[in-house]
Amino acid sequence: MQYSQKDISTIENANIVSDLPDKITNDKRWDKLQDVEIPEHLKDMVKKKDMEHRYFNDTRFWQKIPYFKNVSKDEFMDVHFQNQNSVTKVDHLDDLLDELVDPSFLEDVHNGMIKAPMNIRVSPYIMSLINWENPLNDPLRKQFIPVASDFKPDHPKLVLDSLSEQEDSPVNGLVHRYFDKALFLPLDVCPVYCRFCTRSYAIGSDTDLVAKLSFKPVPNKWHKAFAYIASRPEIEDVVISGGDTYMLTPARLRQIGELLLAIPHVRRLRYASKGPAVLPMKILSDKEWSQALIDSVELGRKMGKDVVFHTHFNSPNEITDITREAMLYLFKHGVTVRNQSVLLRGVNDDPEDMIHLVRKLSYMNVQPYYVYQHDMVKGLEEMRTRVSDSLELERIVRGATAGYNTPLFVMDAPGGGGKRDLHSYDYYDELTGISVYRSPSVDDSKIYLYYDPIDLLPEKGKKLWTDPKKHNDLINDAILQSGYKELEPAL
Ligand SMILES: *Cc1c(COP(=O)(O)O)cnc(C)c1O
Ligand code: SF4
């Protein structure tokens, strides 16, 4: 059997042509290969759909929004254009979507904003990738724009700052929870505001519901964080998050890298950003910023230290040909990129979507590192999944691609237990939705409890939560069954 043109065309929907050097393309040995008889296929040819991850949207997709109809590619690629035209008020949304959506949708958003604990900030890039014909079900709309009709009451066991980060903060803006890792939060702004943000207790400006703590980017405050890190010889690994490192000026980004790398015991740095998912063009058009990142990576390498970049893609819909180019740029400049996703109901909890995301990231040389069980955050019950749903998803995803590109499904244990392999619970009851975890490396005297969203529990389980007087019995029973009743529950 010969590999026919027809076979090839069934899988050919990729717009990626790897730029092979002429030397290889013209190599006569390839012609010889054409004459070799191909062994009989034991597997059916794959379907076009299964190769979807190789397709990267390279159209002028933004021009379908009337407001951006005349925006050229150059203009769209300019990060200033993106920032200036980001939607930060619901009124902007009204103007932008006037002809695109039903007025009832806008009303739904207005009502949603009243309940939401976050402000909004949505780039033209993301606005253009939302399917406005069906915004209620769109995975990007769900991440960034609240609607009242989605709203579900909070779980009764939910608290603000569910990760208790403040208890592990020796100075404002630094979390030292694990033995050798620290989390540095240099600023409180982001290129986008995610509704599901764990740090909604600190990120973005004040809204009616949450009077926020302030992490204003006062470099003096940073010095305290650096002094603390320098005074703790066990810290080898610093995560620089935020807010979001996309919002640091190139000079500041470089400065943080240099100061931290200069501390002898600091061996590993990670810059974390949601930016590539919402403003991928910045990497290509704000070359000063990308260069600062690349320089930090190179400085680290010269010193024998590892500096990498962590992204936060949640949906394959966030990824276009602009993203591919941006990630390729970093790859060619030697920047290791890893991704951390948050598992969100209706966004990426469908196996097909998660596999698509994982393969698409891998195709761009972005390593899927973690998928987080959604934290217990206010006003977001409709976005959480049950532990059992997440574990089922993991079973399906594992094996879909290389093991090193297969994300580990983790939960950040409420009450400050840190990240736990989702599978590693000591007890889990699908009826009450209560799971019990231990985290000996963080605190071996405690147990950590997570609660599945009540609306997804079986009817009998839902009934168990209707009487607040019985909640403690449910919890105590779970603790008893876990076999760790001598340990103290964290929250
Ligand atoms: C997530 C996190 C880290 C990094 O953890 P890894 O599992 O190594 O990715 C460090 N400190 C804090 C407080 C964190 O939340
Ligand atoms: S970019 Fe990160 S820190 Fe900022 S709102 Fe989103 S999840 Fe939170």
Short mmCIF file of C-alpha atoms and ligand atoms in Angstrom, two decimals:
data_model
loop_
_atom_site.label_atom_id
_atom_site.label_comp_id
_atom_site.label_asym_id
_atom_site.label_seq_id
_atom_site.Cartn_x
_atom_site.Cartn_y
_atom_site.Cartn_z
CA MET A 1 0.00 0.00 0.00
CA GLN A 2 1.19 3.47 -0.87
CA TYR A 3 0.46 6.50 1.23
CA SER A 4 -2.07 8.14 -1.05
CA GLN A 5 -2.93 11.77 -1.42
CA LYS A 6 -6.41 10.91 -0.22
CA ASP A 7 -5.17 9.57 3.10
CA ILE A 8 -3.16 12.65 3.60
CA SER A 9 -6.02 14.98 2.78
CA THR A 10 -8.21 13.39 5.46
CA ILE A 11 -5.85 14.69 8.10
CA GLU A 12 -4.69 17.77 6.36
CA ASN A 13 -6.38 20.67 8.01
CA ALA A 14 -3.31 22.01 9.67
CA ASN A 15 -2.16 25.44 8.67
CA ILE A 16 1.25 24.72 10.07
CA VAL A 17 3.98 24.03 7.60
CA SER A 18 7.14 23.47 9.51
CA ASP A 19 9.81 25.53 7.90
CA LEU A 20 12.20 22.76 6.98
CA PRO A 21 15.54 24.02 5.78
CA ASP A 22 15.96 23.54 1.99
CA LYS A 23 18.74 21.08 2.60
CA ILE A 24 16.27 18.66 4.13
CA THR A 25 13.37 19.30 1.74
CA ASN A 26 15.64 18.73 -1.24
CA ASP A 27 17.22 15.64 0.24
CA LYS A 28 16.89 12.90 -2.41
CA ARG A 29 16.39 10.27 0.26
CA TRP A 30 12.84 11.54 0.71
CA ASP A 31 12.04 10.63 -2.91
CA LYS A 32 13.24 7.10 -2.26
CA LEU A 33 10.90 6.86 0.71
CA GLN A 34 7.98 7.40 -1.67
CA ASP A 35 8.75 4.06 -3.34
CA VAL A 36 8.73 2.07 -0.14
CA GLU A 37 5.66 -0.05 0.36
CA ILE A 38 3.82 0.97 3.53
CA PRO A 39 2.95 -1.78 5.99
CA GLU A 40 -0.74 -2.47 6.28
CA HIS A 41 -2.39 -0.13 8.76
CA LEU A 42 -3.84 -1.84 11.81
CA LYS A 43 -5.63 1.31 12.85
CA ASP A 44 -8.25 3.27 10.96
CA MET A 45 -7.06 6.59 9.64
CA VAL A 46 -7.80 9.30 12.16
CA LYS A 47 -10.66 11.70 11.66
CA LYS A 48 -10.18 15.32 10.84
CA LYS A 49 -11.73 16.24 14.18
CA ASP A 50 -8.98 14.40 16.05
CA MET A 51 -6.35 16.59 14.42
CA GLU A 52 -8.13 19.80 15.24
CA HIS A 53 -5.38 20.79 17.66
CA ARG A 54 -3.10 21.44 14.69
CA TYR A 55 -5.40 24.09 13.34
CA PHE A 56 -4.52 27.61 14.50
CA ASN A 57 -6.94 30.33 13.50
CA ASP A 58 -5.04 32.69 11.18
CA THR A 59 -8.03 34.61 9.89
CA ARG A 60 -8.90 38.20 10.77
CA PHE A 61 -11.37 36.86 13.28
CA TRP A 62 -11.77 40.25 15.02
CA GLN A 63 -13.29 41.84 11.94
CA LYS A 64 -16.57 40.03 12.50
CA ILE A 65 -17.15 42.38 15.45
CA PRO A 66 -18.59 45.51 13.80
CA TYR A 67 -16.54 47.74 16.08
CA PHE A 68 -13.29 46.16 14.86
CA LYS A 69 -14.38 45.78 11.23
CA ASN A 70 -11.71 48.11 9.89
CA VAL A 71 -8.93 47.13 12.26
CA SER A 72 -5.90 45.91 10.35
CA LYS A 73 -3.72 43.04 11.44
CA ASP A 74 -0.91 45.43 12.37
CA GLU A 75 -3.21 47.47 14.55
CA PHE A 76 -4.70 44.38 16.17
CA MET A 77 -1.22 43.04 16.92
CA ASP A 78 -0.33 46.25 18.76
CA VAL A 79 -0.58 45.70 22.50
CA HIS A 80 -1.50 49.39 23.05
CA PHE A 81 -4.51 48.94 20.81
CA GLN A 82 -5.50 45.92 22.88
CA ASN A 83 -5.10 47.75 26.17
CA GLN A 84 -6.86 50.90 25.02
CA ASN A 85 -9.81 48.95 23.70
CA SER A 86 -10.18 46.52 26.58
CA VAL A 87 -13.65 46.39 28.02
CA THR A 88 -13.51 47.54 31.64
CA LYS A 89 -17.07 48.73 32.10
CA VAL A 90 -20.36 47.09 31.30
CA ASP A 91 -21.32 50.18 29.30
CA HIS A 92 -18.46 49.44 26.88
CA LEU A 93 -19.89 46.00 26.47
CA ASP A 94 -23.28 47.48 25.63
CA ASP A 95 -21.74 49.62 22.88
CA LEU A 96 -19.53 46.91 21.49
CA LEU A 97 -22.19 44.24 21.37
CA ASP A 98 -25.10 46.42 20.40
CA GLU A 99 -25.79 44.70 17.07
CA LEU A 100 -24.41 41.33 18.06
CA VAL A 101 -26.42 40.07 20.97
CA ASP A 102 -29.94 40.00 22.25
CA PRO A 103 -30.69 42.84 24.73
CA SER A 104 -31.73 40.20 27.26
CA PHE A 105 -28.11 38.96 27.31
CA LEU A 106 -26.83 42.43 28.19
CA GLU A 107 -29.39 42.70 30.94
CA ASP A 108 -28.21 39.31 32.20
CA VAL A 109 -24.63 40.68 32.30
CA HIS A 110 -25.71 43.85 34.13
CA ASN A 111 -27.45 41.74 36.76
CA GLY A 112 -24.46 39.39 36.88
CA MET A 113 -22.09 42.28 37.59
CA ILE A 114 -24.10 43.17 40.67
CA LYS A 115 -23.47 39.71 42.11
CA ALA A 116 -19.87 39.36 40.93
CA PRO A 117 -17.01 39.96 43.34
CA MET A 118 -14.63 41.04 40.51
CA ASN A 119 -14.38 43.89 38.07
CA ILE A 120 -14.06 43.07 34.39
CA ARG A 121 -11.25 43.60 31.92
CA VAL A 122 -11.55 41.87 28.56
CA SER A 123 -9.16 42.45 25.66
CA PRO A 124 -10.38 42.90 22.07
CA TYR A 125 -8.55 39.63 21.36
CA ILE A 126 -10.81 37.73 23.75
CA MET A 127 -13.92 39.75 22.79
CA SER A 128 -13.35 38.68 19.19
CA LEU A 129 -12.99 35.00 20.06
CA ILE A 130 -16.27 34.76 21.95
CA ASN A 131 -19.08 33.24 19.95
CA TRP A 132 -21.66 36.01 20.29
CA GLU A 133 -24.31 33.89 18.63
CA ASN A 134 -24.34 31.77 21.75
CA PRO A 135 -22.57 33.75 24.47
CA LEU A 136 -24.21 31.89 27.36
CA ASN A 137 -22.38 28.68 26.47
CA ASP A 138 -19.12 30.21 25.36
CA PRO A 139 -16.04 29.07 27.32
CA LEU A 140 -14.36 32.48 27.13
CA ARG A 141 -17.46 34.44 28.07
CA LYS A 142 -17.83 32.15 31.08
CA GLN A 143 -14.31 32.92 32.27
CA PHE A 144 -14.45 36.68 32.07
CA ILE A 145 -18.00 38.00 31.89
CA PRO A 146 -20.56 37.08 34.56
CA VAL A 147 -24.26 36.60 33.87
CA ALA A 148 -26.92 36.43 36.57
CA SER A 149 -28.72 33.51 34.97
CA ASP A 150 -25.74 31.20 35.65
CA PHE A 151 -25.65 32.05 39.30
CA LYS A 152 -25.84 29.33 41.95
CA PRO A 153 -25.85 29.91 45.72
CA ASP A 154 -22.46 29.53 47.42
CA HIS A 155 -21.62 26.37 49.30
CA PRO A 156 -22.29 26.95 53.03
CA LYS A 157 -18.69 26.01 53.88
CA LEU A 158 -17.15 28.60 51.61
CA VAL A 159 -14.88 31.35 52.96
CA LEU A 160 -12.96 34.25 51.38
CA ASP A 161 -9.24 33.47 50.84
CA SER A 162 -10.03 29.78 50.90
CA LEU A 163 -6.32 29.01 50.51
CA SER A 164 -5.46 30.93 53.72
CA GLU A 165 -2.53 32.52 51.90
CA GLN A 166 -2.43 35.39 54.35
CA GLU A 167 -1.61 33.03 57.21
CA ASP A 168 1.53 31.96 55.37
CA SER A 169 2.65 35.49 54.44
CA PRO A 170 5.63 36.80 56.45
CA VAL A 171 5.30 40.07 54.51
CA ASN A 172 2.54 41.39 52.32
CA GLY A 173 2.97 39.91 48.85
CA LEU A 174 5.00 36.83 49.79
CA VAL A 175 3.59 33.41 50.61
CA HIS A 176 5.96 30.88 52.16
CA ARG A 177 3.96 27.73 52.62
CA TYR A 178 6.15 24.92 51.35
CA PHE A 179 9.62 23.99 52.55
CA ASP A 180 11.70 25.24 49.63
CA LYS A 181 9.24 27.28 47.54
CA ALA A 182 7.93 30.78 47.91
CA LEU A 183 5.26 32.66 46.02
CA PHE A 184 6.04 36.31 45.32
CA LEU A 185 3.13 38.59 44.44
CA PRO A 186 4.77 41.80 43.22
CA LEU A 187 1.62 43.58 42.04
CA ASP A 188 -2.14 43.43 42.11
CA VAL A 189 -3.07 44.09 38.50
CA CYS A 190 -3.73 41.67 35.66
CA PRO A 191 -4.18 41.94 31.89
CA VAL A 192 -7.63 40.44 32.42
CA TYR A 193 -9.78 39.77 35.45
CA CYS A 194 -10.79 36.15 35.74
CA ARG A 195 -14.05 35.59 37.51
CA PHE A 196 -12.72 32.44 39.12
CA CYS A 197 -9.57 34.05 40.54
CA THR A 198 -8.37 32.53 43.79
CA ARG A 199 -6.85 35.84 44.77
CA SER A 200 -10.07 37.75 44.23
CA TYR A 201 -9.42 38.83 47.83
CA ALA A 202 -6.57 41.00 46.54
CA ILE A 203 -6.77 41.41 42.78
CA GLY A 204 -8.40 44.28 40.92
CA SER A 205 -9.98 47.40 42.31
CA ASP A 206 -12.67 47.33 44.95
CA THR A 207 -16.12 46.14 44.14
CA ASP A 208 -19.17 46.39 46.32
CA LEU A 209 -18.82 42.93 47.77
CA VAL A 210 -15.19 42.71 48.70
CA ALA A 211 -13.14 45.53 50.18
CA LYS A 212 -9.76 44.34 49.04
CA LEU A 213 -6.42 44.23 50.75
CA SER A 214 -3.92 46.22 48.79
CA PHE A 215 -0.66 44.87 47.33
CA LYS A 216 0.23 48.16 45.62
CA PRO A 217 3.46 47.72 43.73
CA VAL A 218 5.71 49.63 46.07
CA PRO A 219 9.19 48.40 45.32
CA ASN A 220 10.18 49.03 48.96
CA LYS A 221 7.76 46.32 49.86
CA TRP A 222 9.44 44.05 47.35
CA HIS A 223 12.71 44.60 49.18
CA LYS A 224 11.18 43.12 52.31
CA ALA A 225 10.16 40.06 50.33
CA PHE A 226 13.67 39.73 48.89
CA ALA A 227 15.24 40.19 52.33
CA TYR A 228 13.00 37.46 53.71
CA ILE A 229 13.91 35.07 50.87
CA ALA A 230 17.60 35.83 51.35
CA SER A 231 17.25 35.10 55.07
CA ARG A 232 15.75 31.64 54.49
CA PRO A 233 18.39 29.33 53.07
CA GLU A 234 15.87 26.57 52.37
CA ILE A 235 14.08 28.59 49.66
CA GLU A 236 15.30 27.39 46.25
CA ASP A 237 12.24 28.04 44.15
CA VAL A 238 10.38 31.33 43.68
CA VAL A 239 7.13 31.66 41.77
CA ILE A 240 6.65 35.23 40.59
CA SER A 241 2.95 35.67 40.06
CA GLY A 242 0.69 38.59 40.77
CA GLY A 243 -1.51 39.96 39.80
CA ASP A 244 0.31 39.01 36.70
CA THR A 245 3.90 39.38 35.52
CA TYR A 246 2.61 40.59 32.13
CA MET A 247 1.90 43.90 33.87
CA LEU A 248 5.46 44.42 35.05
CA THR A 249 7.52 46.88 33.05
CA PRO A 250 10.47 45.27 31.28
CA ALA A 251 12.82 47.02 33.74
CA ARG A 252 10.95 45.66 36.76
CA LEU A 253 10.74 42.16 35.32
CA ARG A 254 14.48 42.17 34.74
CA GLN A 255 15.16 43.69 38.17
CA ILE A 256 13.17 40.99 39.96
CA GLY A 257 15.03 38.30 38.01
CA GLU A 258 18.45 39.77 38.76
CA LEU A 259 17.77 40.37 42.45
CA LEU A 260 16.38 36.89 43.02
CA LEU A 261 19.05 35.11 40.97
CA ALA A 262 21.69 36.95 42.98
CA ILE A 263 20.53 35.15 46.13
CA PRO A 264 22.84 32.13 46.20
CA HIS A 265 20.30 29.56 47.42
CA VAL A 266 17.62 30.57 44.89
CA ARG A 267 17.94 27.99 42.11
CA ARG A 268 14.65 28.22 40.22
CA LEU A 269 12.37 31.04 39.15
CA ARG A 270 9.04 30.90 37.41
CA TYR A 271 7.33 33.94 35.99
CA ALA A 272 3.59 33.30 35.85
CA SER A 273 1.09 34.99 33.54
CA LYS A 274 -2.38 34.64 32.10
CA GLY A 275 -1.22 37.12 29.47
CA PRO A 276 -0.47 34.75 26.58
CA ALA A 277 -4.07 33.53 26.76
CA VAL A 278 -5.60 37.00 26.49
CA LEU A 279 -2.94 39.17 24.81
CA PRO A 280 -0.54 36.84 22.98
CA MET A 281 0.53 39.68 20.67
CA LYS A 282 2.40 41.37 23.51
CA ILE A 283 5.18 38.81 23.23
CA LEU A 284 5.58 39.67 19.56
CA SER A 285 4.91 43.42 19.61
CA ASP A 286 6.31 44.44 23.01
CA LYS A 287 9.75 43.06 22.26
CA GLU A 288 11.28 44.92 25.18
CA TRP A 289 9.15 42.90 27.55
CA SER A 290 9.86 39.56 25.88
CA GLN A 291 13.53 40.45 25.79
CA ALA A 292 13.52 41.11 29.54
CA LEU A 293 12.05 37.64 30.04
CA ILE A 294 14.54 36.05 27.64
CA ASP A 295 17.40 37.90 29.35
CA SER A 296 16.33 36.57 32.76
CA VAL A 297 16.23 33.06 31.34
CA GLU A 298 19.69 33.51 29.83
CA LEU A 299 21.12 35.06 32.98
CA GLY A 300 19.78 32.12 34.96
CA ARG A 301 21.23 29.64 32.50
CA LYS A 302 24.65 31.27 32.71
CA MET A 303 24.47 30.91 36.50
CA GLY A 304 23.31 27.30 36.24
CA LYS A 305 19.80 28.25 37.41
CA ASP A 306 16.45 27.47 35.89
CA VAL A 307 14.16 30.35 34.87
CA VAL A 308 10.90 29.46 33.12
CA PHE A 309 7.56 30.97 32.13
CA HIS A 310 4.21 29.59 33.31
CA THR A 311 1.06 30.36 31.34
CA HIS A 312 -2.60 29.91 32.15
CA PHE A 313 -4.55 28.68 29.13
CA ASN A 314 -7.90 27.15 30.00
CA SER A 315 -9.57 26.63 26.64
CA PRO A 316 -8.38 25.79 23.14
CA ASN A 317 -10.54 28.75 22.05
CA GLU A 318 -7.98 31.10 23.62
CA ILE A 319 -5.35 29.86 21.19
CA THR A 320 -4.92 31.27 17.69
CA ASP A 321 -2.14 31.56 15.16
CA ILE A 322 -0.97 34.67 17.05
CA THR A 323 -0.52 32.48 20.13
CA ARG A 324 1.35 29.87 18.12
CA GLU A 325 3.71 32.51 16.79
CA ALA A 326 4.25 33.99 20.25
CA MET A 327 5.00 30.61 21.81
CA LEU A 328 7.30 29.74 18.90
CA TYR A 329 9.16 33.00 19.50
CA LEU A 330 9.78 32.07 23.13
CA PHE A 331 10.71 28.51 22.18
CA LYS A 332 13.25 29.67 19.64
CA HIS A 333 14.76 31.92 22.30
CA GLY A 334 15.15 29.06 24.70
CA VAL A 335 12.30 29.86 27.10
CA THR A 336 10.67 26.81 28.68
CA VAL A 337 6.91 27.39 28.89
CA ARG A 338 4.56 25.37 31.06
CA ASN A 339 0.83 25.73 31.50
CA GLN A 340 -1.46 25.63 34.50
CA SER A 341 -5.19 25.38 33.82
CA VAL A 342 -8.10 25.73 36.16
CA LEU A 343 -10.80 23.15 35.64
CA LEU A 344 -14.01 25.05 34.98
CA ARG A 345 -17.44 23.60 34.45
CA GLY A 346 -18.66 24.37 30.94
CA VAL A 347 -15.23 25.67 29.89
CA ASN A 348 -12.86 22.71 29.82
CA ASP A 349 -14.50 19.85 31.72
CA ASP A 350 -15.58 18.07 28.57
CA PRO A 351 -12.98 15.36 27.73
CA GLU A 352 -12.88 16.38 24.08
CA ASP A 353 -12.10 20.01 24.97
CA MET A 354 -9.48 19.10 27.58
CA ILE A 355 -7.73 16.70 25.21
CA HIS A 356 -7.86 19.33 22.48
CA LEU A 357 -6.29 21.87 24.87
CA VAL A 358 -3.57 19.51 26.06
CA ARG A 359 -2.62 18.49 22.52
CA LYS A 360 -2.71 22.06 21.24
CA LEU A 361 -0.42 23.23 24.02
CA SER A 362 1.95 20.34 23.39
CA TYR A 363 1.97 21.19 19.69
CA MET A 364 3.23 24.68 20.59
CA ASN A 365 5.87 23.21 22.94
CA VAL A 366 3.96 24.44 25.97
CA GLN A 367 3.97 21.69 28.59
CA PRO A 368 0.65 21.12 30.35
CA TYR A 369 1.77 21.04 33.99
CA TYR A 370 -1.28 21.24 36.24
CA VAL A 371 -5.06 21.19 36.02
CA TYR A 372 -6.46 22.68 39.21
CA GLN A 373 -9.63 21.63 40.87
CA HIS A 374 -11.55 24.89 41.17
CA ASP A 375 -10.99 26.57 44.53
CA MET A 376 -13.93 27.33 46.74
CA VAL A 377 -14.40 30.94 45.63
CA LYS A 378 -17.42 33.15 46.23
CA GLY A 379 -20.07 33.55 43.55
CA LEU A 380 -18.71 30.76 41.34
CA GLU A 381 -20.51 27.59 42.27
CA GLU A 382 -21.63 27.15 38.67
CA MET A 383 -18.01 26.87 37.58
CA ARG A 384 -16.91 24.18 40.01
CA THR A 385 -16.91 20.46 39.28
CA ARG A 386 -17.16 17.53 41.67
CA VAL A 387 -13.94 15.73 42.59
CA SER A 388 -15.47 12.65 40.94
CA ASP A 389 -16.03 14.54 37.65
CA SER A 390 -12.45 15.77 37.64
CA LEU A 391 -11.07 12.29 38.33
CA GLU A 392 -13.12 10.81 35.50
CA LEU A 393 -11.79 13.50 33.19
CA GLU A 394 -8.23 12.68 34.27
CA ARG A 395 -8.77 9.00 33.45
CA ILE A 396 -9.78 9.94 29.91
CA VAL A 397 -7.05 12.51 29.33
CA ARG A 398 -4.14 10.38 30.57
CA GLY A 399 -2.74 8.57 27.56
CA ALA A 400 -4.02 11.07 25.00
CA THR A 401 -0.47 12.33 24.52
CA ALA A 402 3.03 11.99 25.97
CA GLY A 403 3.16 11.48 29.72
CA TYR A 404 5.34 14.53 30.23
CA ASN A 405 2.72 16.61 28.46
CA THR A 406 -0.11 15.18 30.53
CA PRO A 407 -1.18 17.55 33.30
CA LEU A 408 -1.38 16.42 36.88
CA PHE A 409 -4.84 17.05 38.29
CA VAL A 410 -4.41 18.77 41.64
CA MET A 411 -6.40 20.52 44.29
CA ASP A 412 -5.08 23.40 46.36
CA ALA A 413 -6.41 22.12 49.65
CA PRO A 414 -8.73 24.68 51.31
CA GLY A 415 -7.28 26.06 54.52
CA GLY A 416 -3.68 26.17 53.31
CA GLY A 417 -2.83 22.51 52.72
CA GLY A 418 -1.18 23.31 49.43
CA LYS A 419 -1.38 21.27 46.25
CA ARG A 420 -2.51 17.69 46.51
CA ASP A 421 -2.83 15.08 43.79
CA LEU A 422 -6.62 14.98 43.36
CA HIS A 423 -6.49 11.18 43.58
CA SER A 424 -4.79 11.20 46.96
CA TYR A 425 -7.78 11.82 49.23
CA ASP A 426 -8.02 9.81 52.44
CA TYR A 427 -11.78 9.76 52.21
CA TYR A 428 -14.38 10.86 49.67
CA ASP A 429 -18.14 10.52 49.80
CA GLU A 430 -19.87 11.22 46.49
CA LEU A 431 -23.19 11.52 48.30
CA THR A 432 -22.23 14.45 50.56
CA GLY A 433 -19.47 15.61 48.21
CA ILE A 434 -17.01 15.87 51.11
CA SER A 435 -13.40 14.85 50.49
CA VAL A 436 -10.67 14.69 53.12
CA TYR A 437 -6.99 15.24 52.35
CA ARG A 438 -3.80 15.25 54.37
CA SER A 439 -0.70 17.25 53.52
CA PRO A 440 2.15 15.98 55.69
CA SER A 441 4.78 18.12 53.94
CA VAL A 442 2.89 21.29 54.84
CA ASP A 443 1.34 20.41 58.22
CA ASP A 444 1.01 16.85 59.46
CA SER A 445 -1.31 17.83 62.31
CA LYS A 446 -4.17 18.87 60.05
CA ILE A 447 -6.71 17.50 57.64
CA TYR A 448 -8.17 19.49 54.76
CA LEU A 449 -11.72 19.28 53.53
CA TYR A 450 -13.11 20.07 50.11
CA TYR A 451 -16.80 20.24 49.27
CA ASP A 452 -18.29 19.37 45.88
CA PRO A 453 -20.83 21.88 44.55
CA ILE A 454 -24.21 21.00 45.99
CA ASP A 455 -26.17 21.42 42.75
CA LEU A 456 -24.32 18.45 41.24
CA LEU A 457 -24.85 16.08 44.16
CA PRO A 458 -27.39 13.25 43.88
CA GLU A 459 -30.86 14.28 45.11
CA LYS A 460 -30.33 12.47 48.39
CA GLY A 461 -27.04 14.29 48.91
CA LYS A 462 -28.61 17.68 48.19
CA LYS A 463 -31.24 17.01 50.86
CA LEU A 464 -28.51 16.32 53.43
CA TRP A 465 -27.28 19.91 53.06
CA THR A 466 -30.70 21.57 53.38
CA ASP A 467 -30.62 21.71 57.19
CA PRO A 468 -27.71 23.91 58.46
CA LYS A 469 -27.96 22.26 61.89
CA LYS A 470 -26.90 18.96 60.32
CA HIS A 471 -23.81 20.27 58.49
CA ASN A 472 -21.46 19.54 61.36
CA ASP A 473 -22.69 15.96 61.54
CA LEU A 474 -21.90 15.45 57.86
CA ILE A 475 -18.42 16.84 58.33
CA ASN A 476 -17.68 14.97 61.55
CA ASP A 477 -18.85 11.77 59.95
CA ALA A 478 -16.48 12.29 57.01
CA ILE A 479 -13.59 12.97 59.39
CA LEU A 480 -14.41 9.87 61.41
CA GLN A 481 -14.59 7.71 58.29
CA SER A 482 -11.29 9.07 57.01
CA GLY A 483 -9.62 7.45 60.02
CA TYR A 484 -7.91 10.72 61.03
CA LYS A 485 -10.20 12.05 63.73
CA GLU A 486 -7.18 12.92 65.89
CA LEU A 487 -6.09 15.51 63.30
CA GLU A 488 -7.50 19.01 63.28
CA PRO A 489 -9.66 20.20 60.35
CA ALA A 490 -7.98 23.23 58.74
CA LEU A 491 -11.03 25.43 58.24
C1 LIG B 1 1.45 26.76 43.84
C2 LIG B 1 2.32 27.32 44.82
C3 LIG B 1 3.71 27.13 44.73
C4 LIG B 1 4.34 26.30 43.63
O1 LIG B 1 3.94 24.96 43.76
P1 LIG B 1 4.33 23.84 42.69
O2 LIG B 1 3.52 22.65 43.10
O3 LIG B 1 5.79 23.59 42.82
O4 LIG B 1 3.97 24.33 41.35
C5 LIG B 1 4.48 27.71 45.71
N1 LIG B 1 3.93 28.41 46.74
C6 LIG B 1 2.60 28.58 46.85
C7 LIG B 1 2.05 29.32 48.02
C8 LIG B 1 1.76 28.05 45.89
O5 LIG B 1 0.43 28.24 45.99
S1 SF4 B 2 -4.83 36.65 35.65
FE1 SF4 B 2 -4.46 35.26 37.39
S2 SF4 B 2 -4.27 36.58 39.19
FE2 SF4 B 2 -5.20 37.80 37.55
S3 SF4 B 2 -7.43 37.58 37.81
FE3 SF4 B 2 -6.82 35.96 36.41
S4 SF4 B 2 -6.43 34.17 37.70
FE4 SF4 B 2 -6.43 35.99 39.04
#
